[in-house]
């Protein structure tokens, strides 16, 4: 699959990077080895997304449920995000990548929070790929925080309850200003969303691929983009005339 063969490239690709642990386990290695290799896959896919013209790439790096993992693994994942930003920020900035972070950042330790803020601040005016890092992110938590903000406006008399619209809710989410994902890819063969972008995925194409995340490279990414290009999206409307008559 070459870039020239790809058409109908999605504007926003979101990825649930799953399978690091199993990848490591199959090699008789500790889970940390899989996560480390996962960072290399992140670098590869960020480059590939930029090359092919994807405008937004969202990566699920740490979920609000990942706190249930052993402390050592949590520290490992935090360390890897710090390692990634320290090592790659200059290169991402030079490549015109704009970094945004979604998730409950204010419950994070100050060292990681400061790094995330620095990454956002350094790259905020860049006009290339928008790399959205979901960190300490959970969709239900994000929705609860949005509802709290709306409730505060209602309480203060700035908003009538009946005036709340879906658009207003979208604007209160961490992803405000970011278009909904066209496609959500999950690696490792698991077929669920696991509390990722639940509001924003209303019309997203879902794509489940068998490869573990460390094995998901350029070729697999382009393959997924090609598969997306063949899907017909209707957004609740009728089938386009070219394929009218088909059921679904
Ligand atoms: C899922 O594999 C992966 C994660 C929970 C973390 C993903 C994190 C990275 C790839 C590294 C840091 C991220 C960035 C953006 C630099 P798993 O541990 O659930 O694997 P398993 O299901 O096989 O156990």
PDB file of C-alpha atoms and ligand atoms in Angstrom:
ATOM      1  CA  UNK A   1       0.000   0.000   0.000  1.00  0.00           C
ATOM      2  CA  UNK A   2       1.504   3.334  -1.019  1.00  0.00           C
ATOM      3  CA  UNK A   3       0.348   6.837  -0.137  1.00  0.00           C
ATOM      4  CA  UNK A   4      -0.563   7.497  -3.773  1.00  0.00           C
ATOM      5  CA  UNK A   5      -3.063   4.599  -3.676  1.00  0.00           C
ATOM      6  CA  UNK A   6      -4.986   6.080  -0.741  1.00  0.00           C
ATOM      7  CA  UNK A   7      -8.098   8.143  -1.338  1.00  0.00           C
ATOM      8  CA  UNK A   8     -10.766   9.483   0.996  1.00  0.00           C
ATOM      9  CA  UNK A   9      -8.246   9.924   3.821  1.00  0.00           C
ATOM     10  CA  UNK A  10     -10.057  10.482   7.165  1.00  0.00           C
ATOM     11  CA  UNK A  11      -9.602  13.871   8.754  1.00  0.00           C
ATOM     12  CA  UNK A  12      -9.530  12.477  12.292  1.00  0.00           C
ATOM     13  CA  UNK A  13      -8.186   9.053  13.274  1.00  0.00           C
ATOM     14  CA  UNK A  14      -8.410   7.934  16.910  1.00  0.00           C
ATOM     15  CA  UNK A  15      -6.572   4.850  18.157  1.00  0.00           C
ATOM     16  CA  UNK A  16      -6.953   2.564  21.159  1.00  0.00           C
ATOM     17  CA  UNK A  17      -3.402   1.245  21.398  1.00  0.00           C
ATOM     18  CA  UNK A  18      -3.978  -2.203  22.864  1.00  0.00           C
ATOM     19  CA  UNK A  19      -1.890  -5.338  23.255  1.00  0.00           C
ATOM     20  CA  UNK A  20       1.461  -4.130  24.589  1.00  0.00           C
ATOM     21  CA  UNK A  21       1.309  -6.578  27.495  1.00  0.00           C
ATOM     22  CA  UNK A  22       0.415  -9.606  25.359  1.00  0.00           C
ATOM     23  CA  UNK A  23       3.079  -8.667  22.803  1.00  0.00           C
ATOM     24  CA  UNK A  24       5.704  -8.681  25.555  1.00  0.00           C
ATOM     25  CA  UNK A  25       4.341 -11.822  27.173  1.00  0.00           C
ATOM     26  CA  UNK A  26       4.599 -13.758  23.912  1.00  0.00           C
ATOM     27  CA  UNK A  27       8.283 -12.848  23.870  1.00  0.00           C
ATOM     28  CA  UNK A  28       8.854 -13.860  27.479  1.00  0.00           C
ATOM     29  CA  UNK A  29       9.438 -10.221  28.402  1.00  0.00           C
ATOM     30  CA  UNK A  30       7.935  -8.004  31.129  1.00  0.00           C
ATOM     31  CA  UNK A  31       4.936  -5.824  30.240  1.00  0.00           C
ATOM     32  CA  UNK A  32       7.176  -2.737  30.484  1.00  0.00           C
ATOM     33  CA  UNK A  33       9.055  -4.003  27.432  1.00  0.00           C
ATOM     34  CA  UNK A  34       5.794  -4.010  25.465  1.00  0.00           C
ATOM     35  CA  UNK A  35       4.940  -0.461  26.520  1.00  0.00           C
ATOM     36  CA  UNK A  36       8.437   0.708  25.552  1.00  0.00           C
ATOM     37  CA  UNK A  37       8.018  -0.831  22.128  1.00  0.00           C
ATOM     38  CA  UNK A  38       4.585   0.801  22.037  1.00  0.00           C
ATOM     39  CA  UNK A  39       6.230   4.215  22.147  1.00  0.00           C
ATOM     40  CA  UNK A  40       8.176   3.342  18.986  1.00  0.00           C
ATOM     41  CA  UNK A  41       4.864   2.462  17.313  1.00  0.00           C
ATOM     42  CA  UNK A  42       3.549   5.868  18.416  1.00  0.00           C
ATOM     43  CA  UNK A  43       6.461   7.596  16.666  1.00  0.00           C
ATOM     44  CA  UNK A  44       5.921   5.584  13.486  1.00  0.00           C
ATOM     45  CA  UNK A  45       2.177   6.205  13.337  1.00  0.00           C
ATOM     46  CA  UNK A  46       2.488   9.935  14.089  1.00  0.00           C
ATOM     47  CA  UNK A  47       4.865  10.268  11.121  1.00  0.00           C
ATOM     48  CA  UNK A  48       2.667   8.143   8.864  1.00  0.00           C
ATOM     49  CA  UNK A  49      -0.460  10.135   9.784  1.00  0.00           C
ATOM     50  CA  UNK A  50       1.278  13.399   8.883  1.00  0.00           C
ATOM     51  CA  UNK A  51       2.524  11.976   5.589  1.00  0.00           C
ATOM     52  CA  UNK A  52      -0.849  10.753   4.441  1.00  0.00           C
ATOM     53  CA  UNK A  53      -2.654  13.993   5.301  1.00  0.00           C
ATOM     54  CA  UNK A  54      -4.602  12.999   8.403  1.00  0.00           C
ATOM     55  CA  UNK A  55      -5.329  16.265  10.223  1.00  0.00           C
ATOM     56  CA  UNK A  56      -6.100  14.960  13.737  1.00  0.00           C
ATOM     57  CA  UNK A  57      -4.649  11.865  15.407  1.00  0.00           C
ATOM     58  CA  UNK A  58      -5.926  10.960  18.873  1.00  0.00           C
ATOM     59  CA  UNK A  59      -4.054   8.333  20.901  1.00  0.00           C
ATOM     60  CA  UNK A  60      -5.442   6.695  24.051  1.00  0.00           C
ATOM     61  CA  UNK A  61      -2.302   6.661  26.206  1.00  0.00           C
ATOM     62  CA  UNK A  62      -3.670   6.295  29.759  1.00  0.00           C
ATOM     63  CA  UNK A  63      -7.273   5.792  30.773  1.00  0.00           C
ATOM     64  CA  UNK A  64      -8.911   6.898  33.987  1.00  0.00           C
ATOM     65  CA  UNK A  65      -9.377   3.156  34.642  1.00  0.00           C
ATOM     66  CA  UNK A  66      -5.654   2.407  34.210  1.00  0.00           C
ATOM     67  CA  UNK A  67      -5.139   3.560  37.830  1.00  0.00           C
ATOM     68  CA  UNK A  68      -6.304   0.027  38.727  1.00  0.00           C
ATOM     69  CA  UNK A  69      -3.026  -1.387  37.378  1.00  0.00           C
ATOM     70  CA  UNK A  70      -0.085  -2.186  39.668  1.00  0.00           C
ATOM     71  CA  UNK A  71       1.720   0.946  40.837  1.00  0.00           C
ATOM     72  CA  UNK A  72       4.949  -0.092  39.082  1.00  0.00           C
ATOM     73  CA  UNK A  73       3.165  -0.331  35.718  1.00  0.00           C
ATOM     74  CA  UNK A  74       1.464   3.046  36.245  1.00  0.00           C
ATOM     75  CA  UNK A  75       4.840   4.628  36.963  1.00  0.00           C
ATOM     76  CA  UNK A  76       6.218   2.925  33.897  1.00  0.00           C
ATOM     77  CA  UNK A  77       3.490   4.377  31.648  1.00  0.00           C
ATOM     78  CA  UNK A  78       3.966   7.841  33.150  1.00  0.00           C
ATOM     79  CA  UNK A  79       7.719   7.530  32.645  1.00  0.00           C
ATOM     80  CA  UNK A  80       7.237   6.575  29.010  1.00  0.00           C
ATOM     81  CA  UNK A  81       5.011   9.563  28.280  1.00  0.00           C
ATOM     82  CA  UNK A  82       7.617  11.846  29.879  1.00  0.00           C
ATOM     83  CA  UNK A  83      10.357  10.094  27.897  1.00  0.00           C
ATOM     84  CA  UNK A  84       8.370  10.533  24.663  1.00  0.00           C
ATOM     85  CA  UNK A  85       7.768  14.252  25.225  1.00  0.00           C
ATOM     86  CA  UNK A  86      11.334  14.983  26.356  1.00  0.00           C
ATOM     87  CA  UNK A  87      12.838  13.075  23.455  1.00  0.00           C
ATOM     88  CA  UNK A  88      10.420  13.969  20.664  1.00  0.00           C
ATOM     89  CA  UNK A  89       9.006  17.408  21.439  1.00  0.00           C
ATOM     90  CA  UNK A  90      11.647  19.294  19.447  1.00  0.00           C
ATOM     91  CA  UNK A  91      11.196  17.025  16.442  1.00  0.00           C
ATOM     92  CA  UNK A  92       7.395  17.191  16.623  1.00  0.00           C
ATOM     93  CA  UNK A  93       7.588  20.974  16.859  1.00  0.00           C
ATOM     94  CA  UNK A  94       9.955  21.125  13.869  1.00  0.00           C
ATOM     95  CA  UNK A  95       7.482  18.957  11.936  1.00  0.00           C
ATOM     96  CA  UNK A  96       4.746  21.525  12.659  1.00  0.00           C
ATOM     97  CA  UNK A  97       2.781  19.099  14.890  1.00  0.00           C
ATOM     98  CA  UNK A  98       0.354  20.722  17.339  1.00  0.00           C
ATOM     99  CA  UNK A  99      -0.025  18.748  20.591  1.00  0.00           C
ATOM    100  CA  UNK A 100      -3.248  18.769  22.592  1.00  0.00           C
ATOM    101  CA  UNK A 101      -4.006  16.791  25.732  1.00  0.00           C
ATOM    102  CA  UNK A 102      -7.449  15.521  26.735  1.00  0.00           C
ATOM    103  CA  UNK A 103      -8.352  13.954  30.071  1.00  0.00           C
ATOM    104  CA  UNK A 104      -8.409  15.125  33.660  1.00  0.00           C
ATOM    105  CA  UNK A 105      -4.994  16.781  33.699  1.00  0.00           C
ATOM    106  CA  UNK A 106      -5.445  18.488  37.052  1.00  0.00           C
ATOM    107  CA  UNK A 107      -5.318  15.201  38.929  1.00  0.00           C
ATOM    108  CA  UNK A 108      -1.838  14.487  37.591  1.00  0.00           C
ATOM    109  CA  UNK A 109       1.462  14.997  39.425  1.00  0.00           C
ATOM    110  CA  UNK A 110       3.055  18.373  38.752  1.00  0.00           C
ATOM    111  CA  UNK A 111       6.071  17.054  36.811  1.00  0.00           C
ATOM    112  CA  UNK A 112       3.944  15.321  34.190  1.00  0.00           C
ATOM    113  CA  UNK A 113       1.371  18.128  34.153  1.00  0.00           C
ATOM    114  CA  UNK A 114       4.120  20.676  33.500  1.00  0.00           C
ATOM    115  CA  UNK A 115       5.542  18.596  30.651  1.00  0.00           C
ATOM    116  CA  UNK A 116       2.112  18.260  29.040  1.00  0.00           C
ATOM    117  CA  UNK A 117       1.509  22.007  29.404  1.00  0.00           C
ATOM    118  CA  UNK A 118       4.941  22.717  27.919  1.00  0.00           C
ATOM    119  CA  UNK A 119       4.200  20.442  24.943  1.00  0.00           C
ATOM    120  CA  UNK A 120       0.884  22.204  24.326  1.00  0.00           C
ATOM    121  CA  UNK A 121       2.358  25.671  24.778  1.00  0.00           C
ATOM    122  CA  UNK A 122       5.403  25.049  22.548  1.00  0.00           C
ATOM    123  CA  UNK A 123       3.329  23.691  19.669  1.00  0.00           C
ATOM    124  CA  UNK A 124       0.101  25.673  20.011  1.00  0.00           C
ATOM    125  CA  UNK A 125       0.584  27.769  16.854  1.00  0.00           C
ATOM    126  CA  UNK A 126       1.655  24.865  14.648  1.00  0.00           C
ATOM    127  CA  UNK A 127      -0.617  24.246  11.670  1.00  0.00           C
ATOM    128  CA  UNK A 128       0.305  20.648  10.821  1.00  0.00           C
ATOM    129  CA  UNK A 129      -1.011  17.405  12.302  1.00  0.00           C
ATOM    130  CA  UNK A 130      -2.899  17.865  15.567  1.00  0.00           C
ATOM    131  CA  UNK A 131      -1.717  15.101  17.906  1.00  0.00           C
ATOM    132  CA  UNK A 132      -4.293  14.640  20.660  1.00  0.00           C
ATOM    133  CA  UNK A 133      -2.941  12.661  23.596  1.00  0.00           C
ATOM    134  CA  UNK A 134      -5.677  11.159  25.785  1.00  0.00           C
ATOM    135  CA  UNK A 135      -4.061  10.936  29.198  1.00  0.00           C
ATOM    136  CA  UNK A 136      -5.945  10.185  32.402  1.00  0.00           C
ATOM    137  CA  UNK A 137      -8.894  10.162  30.053  1.00  0.00           C
ATOM    138  CA  UNK A 138     -12.252   8.466  30.461  1.00  0.00           C
ATOM    139  CA  UNK A 139     -15.305   9.431  28.421  1.00  0.00           C
ATOM    140  CA  UNK A 140     -17.749   9.164  31.317  1.00  0.00           C
ATOM    141  CA  UNK A 141     -15.482  11.300  33.476  1.00  0.00           C
ATOM    142  CA  UNK A 142     -15.203  13.848  30.640  1.00  0.00           C
ATOM    143  CA  UNK A 143     -19.010  13.918  30.275  1.00  0.00           C
ATOM    144  CA  UNK A 144     -19.478  14.277  34.041  1.00  0.00           C
ATOM    145  CA  UNK A 145     -17.099  17.278  34.044  1.00  0.00           C
ATOM    146  CA  UNK A 146     -19.019  18.813  31.111  1.00  0.00           C
ATOM    147  CA  UNK A 147     -22.343  18.316  32.931  1.00  0.00           C
ATOM    148  CA  UNK A 148     -20.860  19.932  36.055  1.00  0.00           C
ATOM    149  CA  UNK A 149     -19.836  22.988  34.000  1.00  0.00           C
ATOM    150  CA  UNK A 150     -23.328  23.252  32.488  1.00  0.00           C
ATOM    151  CA  UNK A 151     -24.942  22.834  35.912  1.00  0.00           C
ATOM    152  CA  UNK A 152     -22.799  25.687  37.243  1.00  0.00           C
ATOM    153  CA  UNK A 153     -24.047  27.919  34.419  1.00  0.00           C
ATOM    154  CA  UNK A 154     -27.657  26.950  35.162  1.00  0.00           C
ATOM    155  CA  UNK A 155     -27.148  27.597  38.868  1.00  0.00           C
ATOM    156  CA  UNK A 156     -25.671  31.016  38.143  1.00  0.00           C
ATOM    157  CA  UNK A 157     -28.649  31.868  35.946  1.00  0.00           C
ATOM    158  CA  UNK A 158     -26.571  32.071  32.766  1.00  0.00           C
ATOM    159  CA  UNK A 159     -28.384  29.171  31.120  1.00  0.00           C
ATOM    160  CA  UNK A 160     -31.908  27.751  31.009  1.00  0.00           C
ATOM    161  CA  UNK A 161     -32.001  23.936  31.432  1.00  0.00           C
ATOM    162  CA  UNK A 162     -34.200  23.646  28.332  1.00  0.00           C
ATOM    163  CA  UNK A 163     -31.631  25.577  26.276  1.00  0.00           C
ATOM    164  CA  UNK A 164     -28.937  22.902  26.611  1.00  0.00           C
ATOM    165  CA  UNK A 165     -28.135  21.496  23.157  1.00  0.00           C
ATOM    166  CA  UNK A 166     -25.887  18.683  21.900  1.00  0.00           C
ATOM    167  CA  UNK A 167     -23.556  21.346  20.444  1.00  0.00           C
ATOM    168  CA  UNK A 168     -23.306  22.997  23.857  1.00  0.00           C
ATOM    169  CA  UNK A 169     -22.320  19.667  25.381  1.00  0.00           C
ATOM    170  CA  UNK A 170     -19.672  19.138  22.668  1.00  0.00           C
ATOM    171  CA  UNK A 171     -18.236  22.557  23.469  1.00  0.00           C
ATOM    172  CA  UNK A 172     -17.803  21.623  27.151  1.00  0.00           C
ATOM    173  CA  UNK A 173     -15.933  18.411  26.432  1.00  0.00           C
ATOM    174  CA  UNK A 174     -12.124  18.203  26.470  1.00  0.00           C
ATOM    175  CA  UNK A 175     -12.314  17.805  22.686  1.00  0.00           C
ATOM    176  CA  UNK A 176     -14.027  21.194  22.136  1.00  0.00           C
ATOM    177  CA  UNK A 177     -12.930  22.528  18.752  1.00  0.00           C
ATOM    178  CA  UNK A 178     -11.712  19.122  17.560  1.00  0.00           C
ATOM    179  CA  UNK A 179     -13.947  17.407  14.971  1.00  0.00           C
ATOM    180  CA  UNK A 180     -15.409  14.016  15.903  1.00  0.00           C
ATOM    181  CA  UNK A 181     -13.230  11.059  14.865  1.00  0.00           C
ATOM    182  CA  UNK A 182     -14.038   9.649  11.433  1.00  0.00           C
ATOM    183  CA  UNK A 183     -12.588   6.317  12.432  1.00  0.00           C
ATOM    184  CA  UNK A 184     -11.598   4.662  15.692  1.00  0.00           C
ATOM    185  CA  UNK A 185      -9.040   1.878  15.367  1.00  0.00           C
ATOM    186  CA  UNK A 186      -8.408  -0.630  18.152  1.00  0.00           C
ATOM    187  CA  UNK A 187      -5.484  -2.995  17.929  1.00  0.00           C
ATOM    188  CA  UNK A 188      -5.041  -6.475  19.440  1.00  0.00           C
ATOM    189  CA  UNK A 189      -8.346  -7.986  18.322  1.00  0.00           C
ATOM    190  CA  UNK A 190     -10.448  -6.660  21.224  1.00  0.00           C
ATOM    191  CA  UNK A 191     -13.748  -5.238  20.008  1.00  0.00           C
ATOM    192  CA  UNK A 192     -14.938  -2.573  22.433  1.00  0.00           C
ATOM    193  CA  UNK A 193     -14.555   1.160  23.064  1.00  0.00           C
ATOM    194  CA  UNK A 194     -13.534   0.929  26.730  1.00  0.00           C
ATOM    195  CA  UNK A 195     -14.812   4.385  27.718  1.00  0.00           C
ATOM    196  CA  UNK A 196     -13.011   6.157  24.845  1.00  0.00           C
ATOM    197  CA  UNK A 197     -14.676   9.149  23.113  1.00  0.00           C
ATOM    198  CA  UNK A 198     -18.206   7.835  23.773  1.00  0.00           C
ATOM    199  CA  UNK A 199     -19.971  11.083  22.823  1.00  0.00           C
ATOM    200  CA  UNK A 200     -17.688  11.883  19.901  1.00  0.00           C
ATOM    201  CA  UNK A 201     -17.910   8.389  18.357  1.00  0.00           C
ATOM    202  CA  UNK A 202     -21.644   8.612  17.553  1.00  0.00           C
ATOM    203  CA  UNK A 203     -20.955   8.289  13.814  1.00  0.00           C
ATOM    204  CA  UNK A 204     -17.356   7.054  13.795  1.00  0.00           C
ATOM    205  CA  UNK A 205     -16.406   4.036  11.771  1.00  0.00           C
ATOM    206  CA  UNK A 206     -15.046   1.360  14.092  1.00  0.00           C
ATOM    207  CA  UNK A 207     -12.104  -0.729  12.973  1.00  0.00           C
ATOM    208  CA  UNK A 208     -10.697  -3.646  14.929  1.00  0.00           C
ATOM    209  CA  UNK A 209      -7.375  -5.004  13.779  1.00  0.00           C
ATOM    210  CA  UNK A 210      -5.631  -8.157  15.019  1.00  0.00           C
ATOM    211  CA  UNK A 211      -2.088  -6.798  15.448  1.00  0.00           C
ATOM    212  CA  UNK A 212      -0.825  -5.950  18.910  1.00  0.00           C
ATOM    213  CA  UNK A 213       0.044  -2.259  19.169  1.00  0.00           C
ATOM    214  CA  UNK A 214       3.862  -2.702  18.980  1.00  0.00           C
ATOM    215  CA  UNK A 215       3.337  -4.504  15.647  1.00  0.00           C
ATOM    216  CA  UNK A 216       1.102  -1.768  14.257  1.00  0.00           C
ATOM    217  CA  UNK A 217       3.369   0.115  11.866  1.00  0.00           C
ATOM    218  CA  UNK A 218       3.228   2.204   8.732  1.00  0.00           C
ATOM    219  CA  UNK A 219       1.889  -0.587   6.569  1.00  0.00           C
ATOM    220  CA  UNK A 220      -0.914  -1.509   8.995  1.00  0.00           C
ATOM    221  CA  UNK A 221      -1.841   2.171   9.379  1.00  0.00           C
ATOM    222  CA  UNK A 222      -2.090   2.691   5.618  1.00  0.00           C
ATOM    223  CA  UNK A 223      -4.096  -0.523   5.321  1.00  0.00           C
ATOM    224  CA  UNK A 224      -6.593   0.814   7.877  1.00  0.00           C
ATOM    225  CA  UNK A 225      -6.826   4.125   5.987  1.00  0.00           C
ATOM    226  CA  UNK A 226      -7.509   2.178   2.779  1.00  0.00           C
ATOM    227  CA  UNK A 227     -10.242   0.132   4.517  1.00  0.00           C
ATOM    228  CA  UNK A 228     -11.814   3.352   5.779  1.00  0.00           C
ATOM    229  CA  UNK A 229     -11.799   4.710   2.222  1.00  0.00           C
ATOM    230  CA  UNK A 230     -14.046   1.838   1.147  1.00  0.00           C
ATOM    231  CA  UNK A 231     -16.679   2.381   3.817  1.00  0.00           C
ATOM    232  CA  UNK A 232     -19.934   4.233   3.066  1.00  0.00           C
ATOM    233  CA  UNK A 233     -20.991   6.654   5.779  1.00  0.00           C
ATOM    234  CA  UNK A 234     -24.614   7.769   5.972  1.00  0.00           C
ATOM    235  CA  UNK A 235     -24.864   9.706   9.252  1.00  0.00           C
ATOM    236  CA  UNK A 236     -28.443   8.469   9.679  1.00  0.00           C
ATOM    237  CA  UNK A 237     -29.469   9.557   6.175  1.00  0.00           C
ATOM    238  CA  UNK A 238     -30.312   7.309   3.215  1.00  0.00           C
ATOM    239  CA  UNK A 239     -27.857   5.308   1.144  1.00  0.00           C
ATOM    240  CA  UNK A 240     -26.120   7.486  -1.486  1.00  0.00           C
ATOM    241  CA  UNK A 241     -27.573   7.011  -5.020  1.00  0.00           C
ATOM    242  CA  UNK A 242     -24.560   5.057  -6.353  1.00  0.00           C
ATOM    243  CA  UNK A 243     -25.357   2.131  -4.057  1.00  0.00           C
ATOM    244  CA  UNK A 244     -29.079   2.826  -3.503  1.00  0.00           C
ATOM    245  CA  UNK A 245     -31.160  -0.255  -2.884  1.00  0.00           C
ATOM    246  CA  UNK A 246     -28.660  -2.000  -0.649  1.00  0.00           C
ATOM    247  CA  UNK A 247     -29.779  -2.624   2.910  1.00  0.00           C
ATOM    248  CA  UNK A 248     -27.936  -1.600   6.092  1.00  0.00           C
TER     249      UNK A 248
HETATM  250  C1  LIG B   1      -2.573  -1.160  26.178  1.00  0.00           C
HETATM  251  O1  LIG B   1      -1.831  -2.340  26.268  1.00  0.00           O
HETATM  252  C2  LIG B   1      -1.731   0.009  26.211  1.00  0.00           C
HETATM  253  C3  LIG B   1      -1.730   0.950  27.205  1.00  0.00           C
HETATM  254  C4  LIG B   1      -2.567   0.837  28.397  1.00  0.00           C
HETATM  255  C5  LIG B   1      -0.858   2.114  27.172  1.00  0.00           C
HETATM  256  C6  LIG B   1      -0.439   2.655  25.839  1.00  0.00           C
HETATM  257  C7  LIG B   1       0.761   3.465  26.076  1.00  0.00           C
HETATM  258  C8  LIG B   1       1.815   3.580  25.242  1.00  0.00           C
HETATM  259  C9  LIG B   1       1.861   2.968  23.899  1.00  0.00           C
HETATM  260  C10 LIG B   1       3.024   4.331  25.639  1.00  0.00           C
HETATM  261  C11 LIG B   1       2.898   5.782  26.000  1.00  0.00           C
HETATM  262  C12 LIG B   1       2.094   6.621  25.082  1.00  0.00           C
HETATM  263  C13 LIG B   1       2.539   7.694  24.356  1.00  0.00           C
HETATM  264  C14 LIG B   1       1.546   8.553  23.619  1.00  0.00           C
HETATM  265  C15 LIG B   1       3.942   8.055  24.234  1.00  0.00           C
HETATM  266  P1  LIG B   1      -2.116  -3.334  27.474  1.00  0.00           P
HETATM  267  O2  LIG B   1      -1.109  -3.061  28.529  1.00  0.00           O
HETATM  268  O3  LIG B   1      -3.519  -3.192  27.946  1.00  0.00           O
HETATM  269  O4  LIG B   1      -1.870  -4.695  26.773  1.00  0.00           O
HETATM  270  P2  LIG B   1      -2.595  -6.078  27.079  1.00  0.00           P
HETATM  271  O5  LIG B   1      -4.056  -5.854  26.815  1.00  0.00           O
HETATM  272  O6  LIG B   1      -1.969  -6.999  26.097  1.00  0.00           O
HETATM  273  O7  LIG B   1      -2.299  -6.412  28.500  1.00  0.00           O
END
